[in-house]
PDB file of C-alpha atoms in Angstrom:
ATOM      1  CA  MET A   1      89.695  57.389 -31.743  1.00 68.00           C
ATOM      2  CA  SER A   2      91.400  60.911 -31.886  1.00 77.00           C
ATOM      3  CA  LEU A   3      90.309  63.631 -29.541  1.00 74.00           C
ATOM      4  CA  VAL A   4      91.293  66.253 -31.975  1.00 80.00           C
ATOM      5  CA  HIS A   5      88.823  66.776 -34.842  1.00 82.00           C
ATOM      6  CA  THR A   6      88.951  69.558 -37.535  1.00 88.00           C
ATOM      7  CA  LEU A   7      85.780  71.812 -37.546  1.00 88.00           C
ATOM      8  CA  PRO A   8      83.338  71.407 -40.242  1.00 88.00           C
ATOM      9  CA  PRO A   9      83.910  73.816 -43.692  1.00 90.00           C
ATOM     10  CA  GLY A  10      81.822  76.824 -43.814  1.00 92.00           C
ATOM     11  CA  PRO A  11      80.192  79.361 -41.660  1.00 95.00           C
ATOM     12  CA  LEU A  12      79.998  78.370 -37.975  1.00 96.00           C
ATOM     13  CA  ASP A  13      78.111  79.776 -34.785  1.00 97.00           C
ATOM     14  CA  VAL A  14      80.315  79.316 -31.522  1.00 97.00           C
ATOM     15  CA  ILE A  15      78.229  79.063 -28.382  1.00 97.00           C
ATOM     16  CA  GLY A  16      79.646  78.609 -24.863  1.00 93.00           C
ATOM     17  CA  ASP A  17      78.635  78.634 -21.303  1.00 94.00           C
ATOM     18  CA  VAL A  18      74.980  77.667 -21.733  1.00 95.00           C
ATOM     19  CA  HIS A  19      75.269  76.409 -17.922  1.00 92.00           C
ATOM     20  CA  GLY A  20      71.812  74.400 -17.880  1.00 91.00           C
ATOM     21  CA  GLU A  21      69.892  77.155 -19.348  1.00 95.00           C
ATOM     22  CA  ARG A  22      67.795  75.033 -21.906  1.00 95.00           C
ATOM     23  CA  GLN A  23      65.141  77.641 -22.665  1.00 96.00           C
ATOM     24  CA  ALA A  24      67.533  80.392 -23.468  1.00 96.00           C
ATOM     25  CA  LEU A  25      69.716  77.833 -25.696  1.00 97.00           C
ATOM     26  CA  GLU A  26      66.724  76.924 -27.575  1.00 96.00           C
ATOM     27  CA  GLN A  27      65.800  80.812 -28.159  1.00 97.00           C
ATOM     28  CA  LEU A  28      69.208  81.480 -29.085  1.00 97.00           C
ATOM     29  CA  VAL A  29      69.582  78.899 -31.864  1.00 97.00           C
ATOM     30  CA  ARG A  30      66.151  79.763 -33.188  1.00 97.00           C
ATOM     31  CA  HIS A  31      67.135  83.295 -33.372  1.00 98.00           C
ATOM     32  CA  LEU A  32      70.225  82.553 -35.343  1.00 98.00           C
ATOM     33  CA  GLY A  33      68.051  80.505 -37.858  1.00 98.00           C
ATOM     34  CA  TYR A  34      68.302  77.018 -36.813  1.00 98.00           C
ATOM     35  CA  ASP A  35      65.325  74.675 -36.447  1.00 97.00           C
ATOM     36  CA  ASP A  36      64.576  72.527 -33.604  1.00 92.00           C
ATOM     37  CA  ASP A  37      66.628  69.471 -35.479  1.00 94.00           C
ATOM     38  CA  GLY A  38      69.702  71.975 -35.403  1.00 95.00           C
ATOM     39  CA  ARG A  39      69.475  72.543 -39.087  1.00 96.00           C
ATOM     40  CA  HIS A  40      70.199  76.011 -40.676  1.00 97.00           C
ATOM     41  CA  PRO A  41      68.915  76.996 -44.114  1.00 97.00           C
ATOM     42  CA  ALA A  42      72.210  78.498 -45.315  1.00 96.00           C
ATOM     43  CA  GLY A  43      74.205  75.374 -43.885  1.00 94.00           C
ATOM     44  CA  ARG A  44      75.806  77.142 -40.900  1.00 95.00           C
ATOM     45  CA  LYS A  45      76.861  74.705 -38.275  1.00 95.00           C
ATOM     46  CA  LEU A  46      76.776  74.930 -34.443  1.00 96.00           C
ATOM     47  CA  VAL A  47      79.882  74.629 -32.433  1.00 96.00           C
ATOM     48  CA  PHE A  48      79.894  74.373 -28.562  1.00 95.00           C
ATOM     49  CA  VAL A  49      82.755  75.249 -26.469  1.00 94.00           C
ATOM     50  CA  GLY A  50      81.826  73.817 -22.998  1.00 87.00           C
ATOM     51  CA  ASP A  51      80.045  74.392 -19.839  1.00 91.00           C
ATOM     52  CA  PHE A  52      76.748  72.822 -20.647  1.00 89.00           C
ATOM     53  CA  CYS A  53      75.939  72.087 -17.116  1.00 88.00           C
ATOM     54  CA  ASP A  54      75.395  73.500 -13.603  1.00 82.00           C
ATOM     55  CA  ARG A  55      74.010  76.771 -12.392  1.00 82.00           C
ATOM     56  CA  GLY A  56      70.833  76.760 -14.444  1.00 83.00           C
ATOM     57  CA  PRO A  57      67.617  74.978 -14.141  1.00 87.00           C
ATOM     58  CA  ASP A  58      67.831  72.040 -16.667  1.00 89.00           C
ATOM     59  CA  SER A  59      71.451  70.957 -17.224  1.00 89.00           C
ATOM     60  CA  PRO A  60      70.315  67.324 -18.127  1.00 91.00           C
ATOM     61  CA  ALA A  61      68.003  68.585 -20.988  1.00 94.00           C
ATOM     62  CA  VAL A  62      70.878  70.833 -22.537  1.00 94.00           C
ATOM     63  CA  ILE A  63      73.164  67.921 -22.440  1.00 93.00           C
ATOM     64  CA  ALA A  64      70.615  65.771 -24.043  1.00 95.00           C
ATOM     65  CA  ARG A  65      69.710  68.507 -26.596  1.00 96.00           C
ATOM     66  CA  VAL A  66      73.067  69.069 -27.769  1.00 96.00           C
ATOM     67  CA  ALA A  67      73.745  65.493 -27.699  1.00 95.00           C
ATOM     68  CA  GLU A  68      70.913  64.861 -30.218  1.00 96.00           C
ATOM     69  CA  TRP A  69      72.550  67.458 -32.528  1.00 96.00           C
ATOM     70  CA  VAL A  70      75.996  66.042 -32.276  1.00 94.00           C
ATOM     71  CA  ALA A  71      74.503  62.503 -33.009  1.00 95.00           C
ATOM     72  CA  ALA A  72      72.830  63.904 -36.014  1.00 94.00           C
ATOM     73  CA  GLY A  73      76.090  65.531 -37.249  1.00 91.00           C
ATOM     74  CA  ARG A  74      74.752  69.055 -36.857  1.00 93.00           C
ATOM     75  CA  ALA A  75      76.967  70.184 -33.959  1.00 94.00           C
ATOM     76  CA  TRP A  76      80.387  69.826 -32.853  1.00 94.00           C
ATOM     77  CA  VAL A  77      81.531  69.975 -29.070  1.00 93.00           C
ATOM     78  CA  THR A  78      84.382  70.449 -26.591  1.00 91.00           C
ATOM     79  CA  ILE A  79      83.927  69.928 -23.034  1.00 88.00           C
ATOM     80  CA  GLY A  80      84.391  72.685 -20.478  1.00 87.00           C
ATOM     81  CA  ASN A  81      85.794  72.574 -16.760  1.00 86.00           C
ATOM     82  CA  HIS A  82      82.170  72.171 -15.518  1.00 85.00           C
ATOM     83  CA  GLU A  83      81.844  68.869 -17.614  1.00 86.00           C
ATOM     84  CA  ILE A  84      85.014  67.738 -16.427  1.00 87.00           C
ATOM     85  CA  ASN A  85      83.752  68.217 -12.628  1.00 85.00           C
ATOM     86  CA  LEU A  86      80.719  66.198 -13.383  1.00 83.00           C
ATOM     87  CA  LEU A  87      82.912  63.366 -15.072  1.00 85.00           C
ATOM     88  CA  ARG A  88      85.207  63.552 -11.753  1.00 86.00           C
ATOM     89  CA  HIS A  89      82.058  63.394  -9.578  1.00 83.00           C
ATOM     90  CA  ASP A  90      83.182  66.722  -8.021  1.00 80.00           C
ATOM     91  CA  PRO A  91      80.103  68.906  -7.941  1.00 70.00           C
ATOM     92  CA  LYS A  92      80.525  72.697  -7.100  1.00 67.00           C
ATOM     93  CA  ASP A  93      78.502  74.744  -4.906  1.00 63.00           C
ATOM     94  CA  GLY A  94      75.170  75.539  -6.649  1.00 61.00           C
ATOM     95  CA  ALA A  95      74.787  72.763  -8.901  1.00 59.00           C
ATOM     96  CA  GLY A  96      71.911  71.310  -7.563  1.00 58.00           C
ATOM     97  CA  TRP A  97      71.424  68.360  -9.626  1.00 56.00           C
TER      98      TRP A  97
END
């Protein structure tokens, strides 16, 4: 398994630093034209550049939502320093979950 993958061809929407703000994430992707399943009518793709968790009120729901889109082949991700902290069991001040 390679840790390096190419991005999908065509137009991309790059999103970073969601930080547990599930409602803001869902509003943003709707504003960009995606449906609830992560499909875009023009075939654009979602690319997330990390920091899904910490700070906001619903980090687990953000991670679950993005994981659904990735599993369906509709989103690509890279983890950020906040995910690395989570994987290392190294919570930071204010994480709260």
